[in-house]
Coordinates of C-alpha atoms and ligand atoms in Angstrom, one line a residue:
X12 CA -67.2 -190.3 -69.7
X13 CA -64.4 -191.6 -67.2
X14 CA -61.2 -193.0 -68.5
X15 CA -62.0 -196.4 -66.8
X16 CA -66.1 -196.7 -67.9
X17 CA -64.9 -195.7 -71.2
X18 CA -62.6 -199.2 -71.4
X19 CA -65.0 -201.1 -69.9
X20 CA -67.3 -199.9 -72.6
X21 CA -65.1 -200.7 -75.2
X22 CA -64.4 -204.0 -73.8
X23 CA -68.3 -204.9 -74.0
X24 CA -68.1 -204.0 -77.5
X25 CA -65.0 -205.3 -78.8
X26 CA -66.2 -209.1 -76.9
X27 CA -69.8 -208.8 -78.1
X28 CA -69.6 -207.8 -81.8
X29 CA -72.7 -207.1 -83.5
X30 CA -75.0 -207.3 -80.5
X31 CA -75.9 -203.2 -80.8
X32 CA -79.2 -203.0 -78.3
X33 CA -76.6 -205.1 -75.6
X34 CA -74.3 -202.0 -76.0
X35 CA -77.2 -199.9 -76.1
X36 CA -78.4 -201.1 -72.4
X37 CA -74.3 -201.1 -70.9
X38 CA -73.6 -197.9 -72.2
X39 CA -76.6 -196.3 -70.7
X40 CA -75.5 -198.4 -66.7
X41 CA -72.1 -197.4 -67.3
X42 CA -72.6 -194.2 -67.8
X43 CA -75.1 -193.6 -65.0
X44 CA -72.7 -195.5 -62.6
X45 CA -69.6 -192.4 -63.3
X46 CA -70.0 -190.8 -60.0
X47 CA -70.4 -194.1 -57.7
X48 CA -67.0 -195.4 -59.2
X49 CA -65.7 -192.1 -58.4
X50 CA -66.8 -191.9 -55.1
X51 CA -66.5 -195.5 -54.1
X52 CA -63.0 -197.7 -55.3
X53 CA -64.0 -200.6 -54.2
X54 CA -66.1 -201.0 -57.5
X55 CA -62.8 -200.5 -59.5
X56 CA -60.3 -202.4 -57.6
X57 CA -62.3 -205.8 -57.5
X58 CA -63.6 -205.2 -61.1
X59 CA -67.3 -205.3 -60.7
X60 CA -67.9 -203.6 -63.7
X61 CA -65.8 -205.6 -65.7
X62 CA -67.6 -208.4 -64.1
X63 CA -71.4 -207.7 -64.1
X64 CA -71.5 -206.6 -67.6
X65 CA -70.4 -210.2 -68.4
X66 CA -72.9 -213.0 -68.3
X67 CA -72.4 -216.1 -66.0
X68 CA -73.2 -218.5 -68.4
X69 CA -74.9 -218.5 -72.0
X70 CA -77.1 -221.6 -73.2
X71 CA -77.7 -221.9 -76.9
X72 CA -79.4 -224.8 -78.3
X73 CA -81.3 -226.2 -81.3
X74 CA -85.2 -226.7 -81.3
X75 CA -86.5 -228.9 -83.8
X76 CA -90.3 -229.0 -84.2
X77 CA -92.4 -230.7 -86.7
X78 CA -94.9 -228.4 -88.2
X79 CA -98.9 -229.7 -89.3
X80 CA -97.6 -230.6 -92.8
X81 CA -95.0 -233.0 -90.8
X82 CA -92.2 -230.9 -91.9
X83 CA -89.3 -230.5 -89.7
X84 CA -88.5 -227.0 -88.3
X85 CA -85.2 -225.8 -86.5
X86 CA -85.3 -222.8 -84.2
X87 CA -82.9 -221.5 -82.3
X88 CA -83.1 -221.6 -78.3
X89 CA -81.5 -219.5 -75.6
X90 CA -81.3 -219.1 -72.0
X91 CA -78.9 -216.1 -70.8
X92 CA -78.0 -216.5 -67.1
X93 CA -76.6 -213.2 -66.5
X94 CA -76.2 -213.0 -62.8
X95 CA -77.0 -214.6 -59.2
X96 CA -75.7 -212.6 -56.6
X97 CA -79.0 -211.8 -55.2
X98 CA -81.4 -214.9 -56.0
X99 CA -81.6 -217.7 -58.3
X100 CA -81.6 -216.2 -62.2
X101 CA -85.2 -214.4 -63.2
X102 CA -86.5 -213.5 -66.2
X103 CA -89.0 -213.8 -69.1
X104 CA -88.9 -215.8 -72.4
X105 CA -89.6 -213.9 -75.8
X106 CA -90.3 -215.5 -78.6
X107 CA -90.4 -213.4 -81.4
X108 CA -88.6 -214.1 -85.0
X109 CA -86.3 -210.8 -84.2
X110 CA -84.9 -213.0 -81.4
X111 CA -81.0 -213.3 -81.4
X112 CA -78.2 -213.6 -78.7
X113 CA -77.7 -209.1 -78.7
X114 CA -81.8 -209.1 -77.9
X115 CA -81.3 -211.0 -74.8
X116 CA -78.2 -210.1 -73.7
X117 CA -79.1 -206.4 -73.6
X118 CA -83.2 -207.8 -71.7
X119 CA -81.4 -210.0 -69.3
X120 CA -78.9 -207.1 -68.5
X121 CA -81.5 -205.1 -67.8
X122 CA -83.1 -207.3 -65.6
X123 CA -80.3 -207.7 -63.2
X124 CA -81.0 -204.3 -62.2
X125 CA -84.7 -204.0 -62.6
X126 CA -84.9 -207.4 -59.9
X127 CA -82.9 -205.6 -57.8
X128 CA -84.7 -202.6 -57.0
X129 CA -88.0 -204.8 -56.7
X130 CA -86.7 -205.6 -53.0
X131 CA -86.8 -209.3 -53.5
X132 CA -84.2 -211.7 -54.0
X133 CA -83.7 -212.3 -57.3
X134 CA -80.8 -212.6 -60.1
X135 CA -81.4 -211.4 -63.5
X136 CA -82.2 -214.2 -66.7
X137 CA -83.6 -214.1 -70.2
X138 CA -84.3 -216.7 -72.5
X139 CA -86.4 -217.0 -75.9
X140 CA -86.3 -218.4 -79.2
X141 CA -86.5 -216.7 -82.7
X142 CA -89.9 -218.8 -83.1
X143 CA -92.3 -216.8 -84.4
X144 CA -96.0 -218.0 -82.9
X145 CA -97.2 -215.7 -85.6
X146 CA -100.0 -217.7 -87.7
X147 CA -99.1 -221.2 -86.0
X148 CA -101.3 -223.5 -84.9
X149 CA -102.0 -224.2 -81.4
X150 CA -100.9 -227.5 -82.1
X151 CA -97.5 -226.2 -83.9
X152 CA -97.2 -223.5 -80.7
X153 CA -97.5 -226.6 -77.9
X154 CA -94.8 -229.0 -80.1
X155 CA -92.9 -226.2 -80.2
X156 CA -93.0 -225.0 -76.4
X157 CA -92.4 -228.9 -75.8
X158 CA -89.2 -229.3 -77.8
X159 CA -88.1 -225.9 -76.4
X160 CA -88.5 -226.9 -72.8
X161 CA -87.2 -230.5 -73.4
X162 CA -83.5 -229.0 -73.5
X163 CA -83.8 -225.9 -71.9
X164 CA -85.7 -228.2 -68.5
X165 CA -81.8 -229.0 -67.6
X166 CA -80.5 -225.6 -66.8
X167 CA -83.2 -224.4 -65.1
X168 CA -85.6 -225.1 -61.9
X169 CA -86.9 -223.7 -58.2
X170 CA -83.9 -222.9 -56.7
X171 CA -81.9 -222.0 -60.1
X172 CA -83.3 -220.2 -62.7
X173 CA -87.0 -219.4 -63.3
X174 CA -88.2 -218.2 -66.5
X175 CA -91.4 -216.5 -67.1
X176 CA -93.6 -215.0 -70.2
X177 CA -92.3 -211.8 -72.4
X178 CA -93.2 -210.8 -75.5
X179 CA -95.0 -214.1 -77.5
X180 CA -95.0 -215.9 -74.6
X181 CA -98.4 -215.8 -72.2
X182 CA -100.3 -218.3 -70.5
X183 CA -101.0 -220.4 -73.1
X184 CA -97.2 -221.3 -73.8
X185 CA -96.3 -221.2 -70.2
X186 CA -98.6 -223.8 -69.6
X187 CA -97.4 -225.9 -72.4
X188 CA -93.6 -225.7 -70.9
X189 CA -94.7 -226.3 -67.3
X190 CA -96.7 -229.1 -68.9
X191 CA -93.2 -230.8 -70.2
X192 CA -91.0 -229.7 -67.7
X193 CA -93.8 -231.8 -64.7
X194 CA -93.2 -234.7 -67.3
X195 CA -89.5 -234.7 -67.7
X196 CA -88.5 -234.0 -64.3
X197 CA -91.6 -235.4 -62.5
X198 CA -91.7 -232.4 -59.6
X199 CA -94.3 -230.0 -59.8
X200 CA -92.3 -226.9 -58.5
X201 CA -92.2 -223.5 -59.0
X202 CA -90.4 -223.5 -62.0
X203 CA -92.0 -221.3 -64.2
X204 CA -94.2 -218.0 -63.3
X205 CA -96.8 -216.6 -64.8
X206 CA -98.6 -220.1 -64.6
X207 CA -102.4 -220.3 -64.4
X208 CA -104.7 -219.9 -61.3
X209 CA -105.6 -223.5 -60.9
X210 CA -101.8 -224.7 -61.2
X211 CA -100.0 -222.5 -59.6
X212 CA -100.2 -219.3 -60.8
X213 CA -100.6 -215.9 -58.8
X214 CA -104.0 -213.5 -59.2
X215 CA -102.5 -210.2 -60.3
X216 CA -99.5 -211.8 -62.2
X217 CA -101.1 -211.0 -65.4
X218 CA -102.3 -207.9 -65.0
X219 CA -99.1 -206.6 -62.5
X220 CA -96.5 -205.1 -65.5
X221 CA -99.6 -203.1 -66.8
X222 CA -100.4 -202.2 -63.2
X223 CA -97.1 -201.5 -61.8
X224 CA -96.1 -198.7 -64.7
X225 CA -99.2 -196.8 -64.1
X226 CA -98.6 -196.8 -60.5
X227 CA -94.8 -195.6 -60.9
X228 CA -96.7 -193.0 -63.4
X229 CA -98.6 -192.1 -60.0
X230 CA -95.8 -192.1 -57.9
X231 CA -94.5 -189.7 -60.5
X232 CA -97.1 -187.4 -60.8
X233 CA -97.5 -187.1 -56.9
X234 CA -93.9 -185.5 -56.7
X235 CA -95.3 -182.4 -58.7
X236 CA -98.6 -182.2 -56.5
X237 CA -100.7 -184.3 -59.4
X238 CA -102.6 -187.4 -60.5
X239 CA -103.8 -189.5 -63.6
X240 CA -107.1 -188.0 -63.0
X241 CA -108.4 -186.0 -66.3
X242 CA -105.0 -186.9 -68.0
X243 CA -105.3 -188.0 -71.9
X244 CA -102.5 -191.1 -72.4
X245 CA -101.3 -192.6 -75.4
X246 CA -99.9 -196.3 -75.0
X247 CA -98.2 -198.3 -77.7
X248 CA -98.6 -201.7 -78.1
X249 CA -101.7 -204.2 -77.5
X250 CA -100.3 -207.1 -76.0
X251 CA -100.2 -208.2 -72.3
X252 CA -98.7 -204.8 -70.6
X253 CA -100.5 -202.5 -73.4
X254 CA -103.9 -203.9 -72.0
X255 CA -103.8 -203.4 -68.4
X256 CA -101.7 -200.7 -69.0
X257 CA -105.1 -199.3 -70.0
X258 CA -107.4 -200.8 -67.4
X259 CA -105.6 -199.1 -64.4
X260 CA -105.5 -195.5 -66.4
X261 CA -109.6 -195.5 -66.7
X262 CA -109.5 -196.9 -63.3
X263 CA -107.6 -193.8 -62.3
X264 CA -109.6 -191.9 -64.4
X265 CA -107.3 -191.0 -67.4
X266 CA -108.3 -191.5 -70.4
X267 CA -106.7 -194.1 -73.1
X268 CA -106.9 -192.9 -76.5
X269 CA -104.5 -195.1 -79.1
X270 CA -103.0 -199.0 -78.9
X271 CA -100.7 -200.1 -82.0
X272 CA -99.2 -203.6 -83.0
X273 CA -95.8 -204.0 -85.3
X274 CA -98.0 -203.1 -88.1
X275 CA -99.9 -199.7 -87.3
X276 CA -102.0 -197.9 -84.5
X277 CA -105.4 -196.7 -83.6
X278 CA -106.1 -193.3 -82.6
X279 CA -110.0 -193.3 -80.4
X280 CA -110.3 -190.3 -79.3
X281 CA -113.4 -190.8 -77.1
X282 CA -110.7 -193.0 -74.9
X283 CA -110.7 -196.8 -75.1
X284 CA -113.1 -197.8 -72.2
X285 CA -113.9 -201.2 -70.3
X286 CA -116.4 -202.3 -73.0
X287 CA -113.3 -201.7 -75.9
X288 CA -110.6 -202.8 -73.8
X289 CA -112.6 -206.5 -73.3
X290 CA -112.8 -206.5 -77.7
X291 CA -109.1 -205.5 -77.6
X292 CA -108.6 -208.4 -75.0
X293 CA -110.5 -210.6 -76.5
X294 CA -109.4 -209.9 -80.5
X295 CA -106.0 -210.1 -79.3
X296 CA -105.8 -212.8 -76.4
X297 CA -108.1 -215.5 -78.0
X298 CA -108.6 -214.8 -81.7
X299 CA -105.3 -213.6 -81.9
X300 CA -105.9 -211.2 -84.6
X301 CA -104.9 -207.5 -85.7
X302 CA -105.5 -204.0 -84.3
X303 CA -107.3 -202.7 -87.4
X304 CA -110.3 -205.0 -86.6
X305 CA -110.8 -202.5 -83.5
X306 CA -110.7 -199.4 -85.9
X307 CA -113.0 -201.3 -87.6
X308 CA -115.5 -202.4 -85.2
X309 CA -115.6 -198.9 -83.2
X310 CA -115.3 -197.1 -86.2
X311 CA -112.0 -194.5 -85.4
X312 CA -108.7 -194.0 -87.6
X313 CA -106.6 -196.5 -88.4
X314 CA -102.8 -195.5 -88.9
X315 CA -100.9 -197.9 -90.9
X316 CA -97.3 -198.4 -89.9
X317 CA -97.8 -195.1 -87.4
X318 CA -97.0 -195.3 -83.6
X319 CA -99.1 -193.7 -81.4
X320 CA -96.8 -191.0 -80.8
X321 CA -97.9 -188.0 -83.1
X322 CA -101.0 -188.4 -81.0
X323 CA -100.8 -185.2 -78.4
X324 CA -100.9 -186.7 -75.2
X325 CA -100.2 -185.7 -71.2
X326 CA -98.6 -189.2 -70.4
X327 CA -97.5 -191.7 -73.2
X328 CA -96.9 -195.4 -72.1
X329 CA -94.6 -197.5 -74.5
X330 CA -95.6 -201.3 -73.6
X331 CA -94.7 -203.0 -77.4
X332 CA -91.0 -203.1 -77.7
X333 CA -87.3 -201.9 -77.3
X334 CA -86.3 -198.7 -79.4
X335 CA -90.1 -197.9 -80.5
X336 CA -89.5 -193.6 -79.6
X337 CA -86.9 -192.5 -81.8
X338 CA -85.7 -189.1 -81.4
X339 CA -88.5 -187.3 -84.0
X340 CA -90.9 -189.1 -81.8
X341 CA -89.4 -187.9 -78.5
X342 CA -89.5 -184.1 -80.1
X343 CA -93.0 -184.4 -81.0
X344 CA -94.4 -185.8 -78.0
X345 CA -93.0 -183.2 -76.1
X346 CA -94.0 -180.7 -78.4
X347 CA -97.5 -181.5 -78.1
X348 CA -97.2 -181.0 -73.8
X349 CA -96.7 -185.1 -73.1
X350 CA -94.9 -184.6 -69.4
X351 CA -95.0 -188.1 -68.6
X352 CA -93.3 -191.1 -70.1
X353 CA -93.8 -194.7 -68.2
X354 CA -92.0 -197.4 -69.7
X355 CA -94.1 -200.7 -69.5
X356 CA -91.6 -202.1 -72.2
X357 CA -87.9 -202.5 -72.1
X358 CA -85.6 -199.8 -73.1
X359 CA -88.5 -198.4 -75.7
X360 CA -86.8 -195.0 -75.7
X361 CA -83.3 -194.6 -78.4
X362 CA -80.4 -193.3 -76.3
X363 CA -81.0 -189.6 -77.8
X364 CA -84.9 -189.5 -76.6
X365 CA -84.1 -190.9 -73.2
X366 CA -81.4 -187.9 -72.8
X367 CA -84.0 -185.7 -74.0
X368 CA -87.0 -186.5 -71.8
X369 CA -84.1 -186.3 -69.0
X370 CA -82.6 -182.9 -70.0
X371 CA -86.1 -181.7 -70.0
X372 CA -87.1 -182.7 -66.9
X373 CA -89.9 -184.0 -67.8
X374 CA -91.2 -187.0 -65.7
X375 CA -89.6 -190.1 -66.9
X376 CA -89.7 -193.7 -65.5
X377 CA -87.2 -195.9 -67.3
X378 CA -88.5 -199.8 -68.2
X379 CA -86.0 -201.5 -65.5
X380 CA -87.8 -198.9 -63.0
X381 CA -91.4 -198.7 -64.4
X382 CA -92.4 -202.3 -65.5
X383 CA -90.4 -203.7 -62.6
X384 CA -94.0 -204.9 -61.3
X385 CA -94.6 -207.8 -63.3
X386 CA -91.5 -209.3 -61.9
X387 CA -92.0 -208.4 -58.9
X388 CA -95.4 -210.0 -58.8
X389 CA -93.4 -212.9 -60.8
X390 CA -91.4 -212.8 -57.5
X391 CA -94.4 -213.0 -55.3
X392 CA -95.8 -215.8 -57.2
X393 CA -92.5 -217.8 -56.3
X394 CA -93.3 -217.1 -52.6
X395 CA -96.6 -218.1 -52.8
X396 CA -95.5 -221.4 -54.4
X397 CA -92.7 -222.4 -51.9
X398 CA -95.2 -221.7 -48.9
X399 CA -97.8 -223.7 -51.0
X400 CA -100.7 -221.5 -50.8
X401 CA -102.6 -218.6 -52.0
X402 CA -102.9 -214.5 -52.0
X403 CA -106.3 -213.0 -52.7
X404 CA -105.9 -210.1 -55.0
X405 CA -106.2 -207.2 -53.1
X406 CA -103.3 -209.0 -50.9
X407 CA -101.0 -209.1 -53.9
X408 CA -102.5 -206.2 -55.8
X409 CA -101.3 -204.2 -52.6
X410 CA -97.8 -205.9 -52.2
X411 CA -97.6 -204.7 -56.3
X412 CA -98.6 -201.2 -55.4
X413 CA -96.4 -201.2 -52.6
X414 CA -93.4 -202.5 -54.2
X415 CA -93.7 -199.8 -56.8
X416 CA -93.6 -197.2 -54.4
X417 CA -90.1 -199.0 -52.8
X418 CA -88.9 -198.8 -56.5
X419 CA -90.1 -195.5 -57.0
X420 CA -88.3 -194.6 -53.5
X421 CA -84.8 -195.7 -53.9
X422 CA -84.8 -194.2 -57.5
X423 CA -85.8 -190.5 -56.3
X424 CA -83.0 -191.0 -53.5
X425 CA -80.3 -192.8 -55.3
X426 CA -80.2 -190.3 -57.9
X427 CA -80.7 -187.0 -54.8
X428 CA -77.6 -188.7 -53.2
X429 CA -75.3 -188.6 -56.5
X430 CA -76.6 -185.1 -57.3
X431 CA -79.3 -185.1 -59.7
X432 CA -82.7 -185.2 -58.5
X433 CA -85.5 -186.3 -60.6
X434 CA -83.4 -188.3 -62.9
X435 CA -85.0 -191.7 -62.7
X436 CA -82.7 -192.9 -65.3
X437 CA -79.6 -192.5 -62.8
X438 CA -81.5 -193.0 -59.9
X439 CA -82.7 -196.6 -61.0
X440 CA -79.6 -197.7 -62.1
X441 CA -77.7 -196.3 -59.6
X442 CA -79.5 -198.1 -56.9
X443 CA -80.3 -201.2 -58.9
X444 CA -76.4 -201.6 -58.9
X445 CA -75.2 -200.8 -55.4
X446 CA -77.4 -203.9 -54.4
X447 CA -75.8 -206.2 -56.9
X448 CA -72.5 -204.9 -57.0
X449 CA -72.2 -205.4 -52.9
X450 CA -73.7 -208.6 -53.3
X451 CA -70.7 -209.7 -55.6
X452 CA -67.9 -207.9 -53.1
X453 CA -69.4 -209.5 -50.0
X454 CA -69.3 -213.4 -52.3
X455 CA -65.3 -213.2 -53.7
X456 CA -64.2 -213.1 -57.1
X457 CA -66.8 -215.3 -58.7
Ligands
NDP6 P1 -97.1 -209.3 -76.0 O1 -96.5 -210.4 -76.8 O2 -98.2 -209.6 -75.1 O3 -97.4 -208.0 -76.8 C1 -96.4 -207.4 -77.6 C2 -97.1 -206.2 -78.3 O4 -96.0 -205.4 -78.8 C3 -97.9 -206.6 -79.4 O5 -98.9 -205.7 -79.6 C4 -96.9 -206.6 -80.6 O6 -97.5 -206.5 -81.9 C5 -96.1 -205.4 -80.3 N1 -94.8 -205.6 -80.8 C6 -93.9 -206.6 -80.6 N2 -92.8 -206.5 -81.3 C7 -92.9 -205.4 -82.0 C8 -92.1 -204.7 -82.9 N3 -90.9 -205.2 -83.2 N4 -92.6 -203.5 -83.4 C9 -93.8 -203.1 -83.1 N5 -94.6 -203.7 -82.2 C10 -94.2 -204.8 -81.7 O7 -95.8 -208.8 -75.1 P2 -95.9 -208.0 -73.7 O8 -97.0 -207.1 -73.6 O9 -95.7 -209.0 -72.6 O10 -94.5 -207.2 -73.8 C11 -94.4 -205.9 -74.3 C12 -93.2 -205.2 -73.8 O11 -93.2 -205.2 -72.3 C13 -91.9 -205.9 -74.2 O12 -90.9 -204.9 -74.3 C14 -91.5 -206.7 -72.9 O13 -90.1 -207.0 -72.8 C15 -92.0 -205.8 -71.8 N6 -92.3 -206.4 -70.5 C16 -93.1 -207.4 -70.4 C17 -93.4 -207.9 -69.1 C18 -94.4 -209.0 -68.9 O14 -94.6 -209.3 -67.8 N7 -95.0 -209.5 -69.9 C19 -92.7 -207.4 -67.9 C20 -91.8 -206.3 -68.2 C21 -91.6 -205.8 -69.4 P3 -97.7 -207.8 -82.8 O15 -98.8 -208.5 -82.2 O16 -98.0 -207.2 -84.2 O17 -96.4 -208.5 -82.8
2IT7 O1 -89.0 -208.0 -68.7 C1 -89.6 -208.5 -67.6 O2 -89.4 -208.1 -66.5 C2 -90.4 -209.7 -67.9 N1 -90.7 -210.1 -69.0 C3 -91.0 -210.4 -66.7 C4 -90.0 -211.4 -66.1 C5 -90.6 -212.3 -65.0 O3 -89.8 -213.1 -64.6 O4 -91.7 -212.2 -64.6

């Protein structure tokens, strides 16, 4: 590592003590960004670094709720506004109990970058709570989304900052904000995305994260002369990206064979097919219950605090969270011949596996390359709503497809320009940055 990206490094740390995964996600830019700095001063003289690894502005605030038994609850809110230079701030909201300032810093970093190489104009955001909607009832989940949105309404809108769904938060709680933000500030605008059909909301929004990493996967595979077609796939997770994550593999004519939540996995070898996948959607989306009850119903192993990845595979898509391949994992998937690793979740890979699947050449879409569809369809949905009408799906499903080919474009020639072809990891950040980065020369020091 350079003299200067080391400092810069060790300035991110030294000002953001204790907030390990936001290192984690710098350290892996910086590093990727050696040979542009090298080649380019400009980056150096006016600072960018220094600049766009520091967030514009940081929102914390308390969320009181009362729960059923008219108890008060305090969570903790937060809105991370990382950087506008290309659009108004973007990004989801996660609410999850492992939620703290390091968790979004490091998700709203990321997303800076990932927005970028969608090709539309937006900044990078993140927002969430340490809420967990875990065994709350609907009732405690709306109060909750209500209170949340009563402070947070002020910082964001249109032509500012939109936030959207992530890990906790779907439809249900989207609505519930959009609901309070239509009664605070009396506009119905584009606010939020990920909104429902009737209300706003884009066809293909919901399915487009899931969608978008198997067509990067695609986009992958054609480099080396292949397809999905006959290809066995392991995904992790069962939430939003984890389920059409699986549609579009059958539909390509892979075959799914294990899902997980935080507390263990199912391995089906026979493949999880349309019929399974609507119990998965259903167990999980409406009755909101555990992964077990599929091994269960369909009558395949159950692997209690397993992930999916001792499972031998061709292609392995992590969709449930950040650091969820470790390095054991990385060995054994490529062990067993996985050459394919899409990243429908952000940064799911630990620093060590990512440099392994890289040094192995294996093919390896990074999250702020690979999942960059469901913003980017979060993106389309904001277009939709500012000319006030309505894509069919195969109009936005083929905007999706096309955006993850632009994506998967400027990553394979970013990283060809800077001397190392195939490595998505550079590539992605690489390009991701040059957009920003000009962006910020071409505005000033701001
Ligand atoms: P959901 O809430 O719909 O599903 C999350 C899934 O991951 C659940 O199965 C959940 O299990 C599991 N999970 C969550 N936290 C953990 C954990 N700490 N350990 C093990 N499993 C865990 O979220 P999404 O599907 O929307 O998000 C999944 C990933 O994709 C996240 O990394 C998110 O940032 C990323 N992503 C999402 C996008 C979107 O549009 N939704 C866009 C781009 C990326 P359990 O039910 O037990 O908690
Ligand atoms: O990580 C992500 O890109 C998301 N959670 C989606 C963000 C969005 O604004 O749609």
């Amino acid at each position: 590592m350079s003299e200067y990206i080391n400092a810069v490094l060790n300035t991110v740390i030294s000002k953001n003590p204790a907030e390990p995964e936001f290192h984690q996600a710098a350290k892996e830019v910086l590093e990727s960004l050696e040979p542009v700095v090298e080649r380019h001063s400009k980056y150096q003289e006016a600072k960018v670094l220094e600049r766009i690894t520091e967030p514009e502005r940081v929102i914390m605030f308390r969320v009181p709720w009362i729960d059923d038994k008219g108890r008060v609850q305090v969570n903790r809110g937060f809105r991370i506004e990382f950087n506008s230079a290309i659009g108004p701030y973007k990004g989801g909201l996660r609410f999850h109990p492992s939620v703290y300032l390091g968790i979004l810093k490091f998700l709203a970093f990321e997303q800076v970058f990932k927005n970028s190489l969608t090709t539309l104009p937006m900044g990078g955001g993140k927002g969430g709570s340490d809420f967990d909607p875990k065994g709350k009832s609907e009732m405690e989940v709306m109060r909750f989304c209500q209170s949340f949105m009563t402070e947070l309404q002020r910082h964001i809108g249109p032509e500012t900052d939109v936030p959207a769904g992530d890990i906790g938060v779907g439809g249900r709680e989207i609505g519930y904000m959009f609901g309070q933000y239509k009664r605070l500030r009396n506009e119905f605008t584009g606010v939020l995305t990920g909104k429902g059909l009737g209300w706003g909301g884009s066809l293909i929004r919901p399915e487009a994260t899931g969608y978008g990493s198997v067509y990067f996967a695609q986009e992958m595979l054609k480099t080396r002369g292949e397809t999905l077609e006959g290809k066995v796939c392991t995904v992790s997770g069962s939430g939003n990206v984890a389920q059409y994550t699986v549609e579009k593999v059958t539909q390509f004519g892979g075959k799914c064979v294990t899902l997980s939540d935080s507390v263990g996995s199912i391995y089906d070898p026979d493949g999880i097919d349309a019929e399974k996948l609507a119990f998965v959607m259903e167990l999980k989306n409406v009755k909101r219950g555990r992964i077990k009850e599929y091994a269960e119903r369909f009558d395949c192993e159950y692997r209690e605090n397993e992930r999916p990845w001792s499972v031998p595979c061709d292609c392995a898509f992590p969709s449930a969270t950040q650091n969820e391949i470790n390095l054991e994992d990385a060995k054994t998937l490529l062990k067993n011949g996985c050459c394919v690793v899409s990243e429908g979740a952000n940064m799911p890979s630990v620093p060590e596996a990512a440099d392994l699947f890289v040094e192995q050449k294996i093919l390896y879409g990074p999250g702020k390359a690979a999942n960059a569809g469901g913003v980017a369809t979060s993106g389309l949905e904001m277009s939709q709503n500012s000319m006030r009408l309505s894509w069919s799906r195969e109009e936005v499903d083929s905007k999706l497809n096309g955006i993850m080919v632009a994506v998967h474009e400027q990553c394979m020639a970013a990283a060809e320009e800077y001397g190392q072809p195939g490595n998505y990891v550079m590539g992605a950040n690489i390009a991701g940055f040059v957009k920003v980065a000009d962006a910020m020369l071409d505005q000033g020091v701001v």
